[in-house]
Amino acid sequence: MEIALTNHLLGGTALVALVGPRITWMVRPQGSPTPSIVLHKISDAPLYADEGEVGLSTARIQVDIWAKDANGESGALIAKRVAGEVKGRLSGPTAKFNSENFVFSAVFLENEQDSFELGAGNE
């Protein structure tokens, strides 16, 4: 699933124009350029019927977007633009897609929140 989801995001030309190839899972390398996206698998559970597993699962993925002020634009606004592109790739009518022999049949936004960090070392 991780490879398929990453490849689907990288297929969005507007998203790639903002973050380039900087989409990683679990860890953002310290000092790496921004904006970037870090994905985390929060849960992934198989679905069952009376006969057992049916070959489907329900996964929850957390998307963290990292951005800092650049070219006179605030990091918060850059992050919002990236978030909009991620939602455009994953939510709504475009949510059903095939990638790497993996079918995503529905993607739903569950929650959205903003946060920030202050201080040195927040590259």
Short mmCIF file of C-alpha atoms in Angstrom, two decimals:
data_model
loop_
_atom_site.label_atom_id
_atom_site.label_comp_id
_atom_site.label_asym_id
_atom_site.label_seq_id
_atom_site.Cartn_x
_atom_site.Cartn_y
_atom_site.Cartn_z
CA MET A 1 0.00 0.00 0.00
CA GLU A 2 2.78 2.44 0.87
CA ILE A 3 4.40 2.29 -2.56
CA ALA A 4 1.06 2.52 -4.35
CA LEU A 5 -0.06 5.55 -2.33
CA THR A 6 3.28 7.31 -2.74
CA ASN A 7 3.25 6.71 -6.50
CA HIS A 8 -0.30 8.03 -6.75
CA LEU A 9 0.67 11.24 -4.95
CA LEU A 10 3.76 11.61 -7.14
CA GLY A 11 1.48 11.34 -10.17
CA GLY A 12 -0.02 14.73 -9.38
CA THR A 13 1.92 17.31 -11.38
CA ALA A 14 0.72 20.26 -9.26
CA LEU A 15 1.70 18.44 -6.07
CA VAL A 16 5.11 17.48 -7.44
CA ALA A 17 5.64 21.10 -8.51
CA LEU A 18 5.33 22.02 -4.82
CA VAL A 19 7.14 19.17 -3.03
CA GLY A 20 9.16 17.45 -5.73
CA PRO A 21 9.98 13.86 -4.76
CA ARG A 22 9.97 14.71 -1.03
CA ILE A 23 7.29 12.23 0.11
CA THR A 24 8.51 9.82 2.77
CA TRP A 25 7.04 7.38 5.25
CA MET A 26 7.46 7.74 9.04
CA VAL A 27 10.54 9.97 9.06
CA ARG A 28 11.56 13.24 7.45
CA PRO A 29 15.35 13.30 7.22
CA GLN A 30 16.73 16.03 9.45
CA GLY A 31 17.68 19.12 7.49
CA SER A 32 15.92 17.95 4.32
CA PRO A 33 14.32 20.63 2.12
CA THR A 34 10.73 21.71 2.48
CA PRO A 35 7.95 21.67 1.60
CA SER A 36 7.72 17.93 2.12
CA ILE A 37 5.19 15.29 3.08
CA VAL A 38 5.57 12.56 5.69
CA LEU A 39 3.04 9.73 5.70
CA HIS A 40 2.32 7.47 8.69
CA LYS A 41 0.27 4.28 8.72
CA ILE A 42 -1.87 4.68 11.85
CA SER A 43 -3.81 1.45 11.43
CA ASP A 44 -4.53 -1.20 8.81
CA ALA A 45 -7.10 -3.88 9.58
CA PRO A 46 -8.44 -6.61 7.31
CA LEU A 47 -12.17 -6.84 6.65
CA TYR A 48 -13.96 -10.11 7.42
CA ALA A 49 -17.06 -11.98 6.32
CA ASP A 50 -18.45 -15.23 7.69
CA GLU A 51 -15.80 -17.18 5.78
CA GLY A 52 -12.89 -15.09 7.09
CA GLU A 53 -10.80 -12.35 5.49
CA VAL A 54 -12.23 -11.01 2.22
CA GLY A 55 -9.03 -9.52 0.81
CA LEU A 56 -9.90 -5.93 1.68
CA SER A 57 -8.67 -3.72 4.47
CA THR A 58 -9.41 -0.42 6.10
CA ALA A 59 -6.32 1.70 6.69
CA ARG A 60 -5.83 5.06 8.37
CA ILE A 61 -2.97 7.21 7.06
CA GLN A 62 -1.73 10.40 8.68
CA VAL A 63 -0.34 13.04 6.33
CA ASP A 64 2.09 15.56 7.83
CA ILE A 65 3.09 18.50 5.67
CA TRP A 66 6.28 20.37 6.49
CA ALA A 67 6.94 23.85 5.14
CA LYS A 68 8.86 26.95 6.15
CA ASP A 69 8.83 30.54 4.99
CA ALA A 70 10.31 30.87 1.51
CA ASN A 71 10.48 33.57 -1.15
CA GLY A 72 8.47 35.97 0.99
CA GLU A 73 5.62 33.50 1.51
CA SER A 74 4.71 32.08 4.90
CA GLY A 75 5.31 28.40 5.56
CA ALA A 76 1.71 28.11 6.73
CA LEU A 77 0.37 29.24 3.36
CA ILE A 78 2.75 26.93 1.51
CA ALA A 79 1.58 24.03 3.69
CA LYS A 80 -2.06 24.90 2.97
CA ARG A 81 -1.38 24.79 -0.79
CA VAL A 82 0.30 21.41 -0.44
CA ALA A 83 -2.61 20.14 1.70
CA GLY A 84 -5.07 21.24 -0.96
CA GLU A 85 -3.18 19.29 -3.61
CA VAL A 86 -3.00 16.18 -1.39
CA LYS A 87 -6.75 16.37 -0.77
CA GLY A 88 -7.32 16.82 -4.49
CA ARG A 89 -5.38 13.62 -5.19
CA LEU A 90 -6.95 11.53 -2.44
CA SER A 91 -10.40 12.78 -1.52
CA GLY A 92 -13.71 13.01 -3.30
CA PRO A 93 -14.43 11.77 -6.82
CA THR A 94 -10.76 11.00 -7.52
CA ALA A 95 -10.51 8.76 -4.45
CA LYS A 96 -10.92 5.53 -6.44
CA PHE A 97 -7.67 4.66 -8.19
CA ASN A 98 -5.44 1.73 -9.09
CA SER A 99 -1.72 1.84 -8.49
CA GLU A 100 0.91 -0.90 -8.47
CA ASN A 101 -1.82 -3.60 -8.55
CA PHE A 102 -3.36 -2.07 -5.45
CA VAL A 103 -6.90 -0.69 -5.61
CA PHE A 104 -7.98 2.19 -3.41
CA SER A 105 -11.77 2.14 -3.52
CA ALA A 106 -12.56 4.98 -1.12
CA VAL A 107 -10.54 7.66 0.65
CA PHE A 108 -12.10 9.89 3.30
CA LEU A 109 -10.71 12.89 5.16
CA GLU A 110 -11.20 12.17 8.85
CA ASN A 111 -9.62 15.19 10.51
CA GLU A 112 -7.51 18.22 9.72
CA GLN A 113 -5.51 20.41 12.07
CA ASP A 114 -2.74 22.97 11.99
CA SER A 115 0.37 23.08 14.16
CA PHE A 116 3.76 24.73 14.08
CA GLU A 117 7.16 24.60 15.74
CA LEU A 118 9.28 27.53 16.84
CA GLY A 119 12.99 27.71 17.40
CA ALA A 120 16.24 26.64 15.82
CA GLY A 121 16.63 23.33 14.09
CA ASN A 122 13.21 23.24 12.45
CA GLU A 123 14.48 22.80 8.92
#
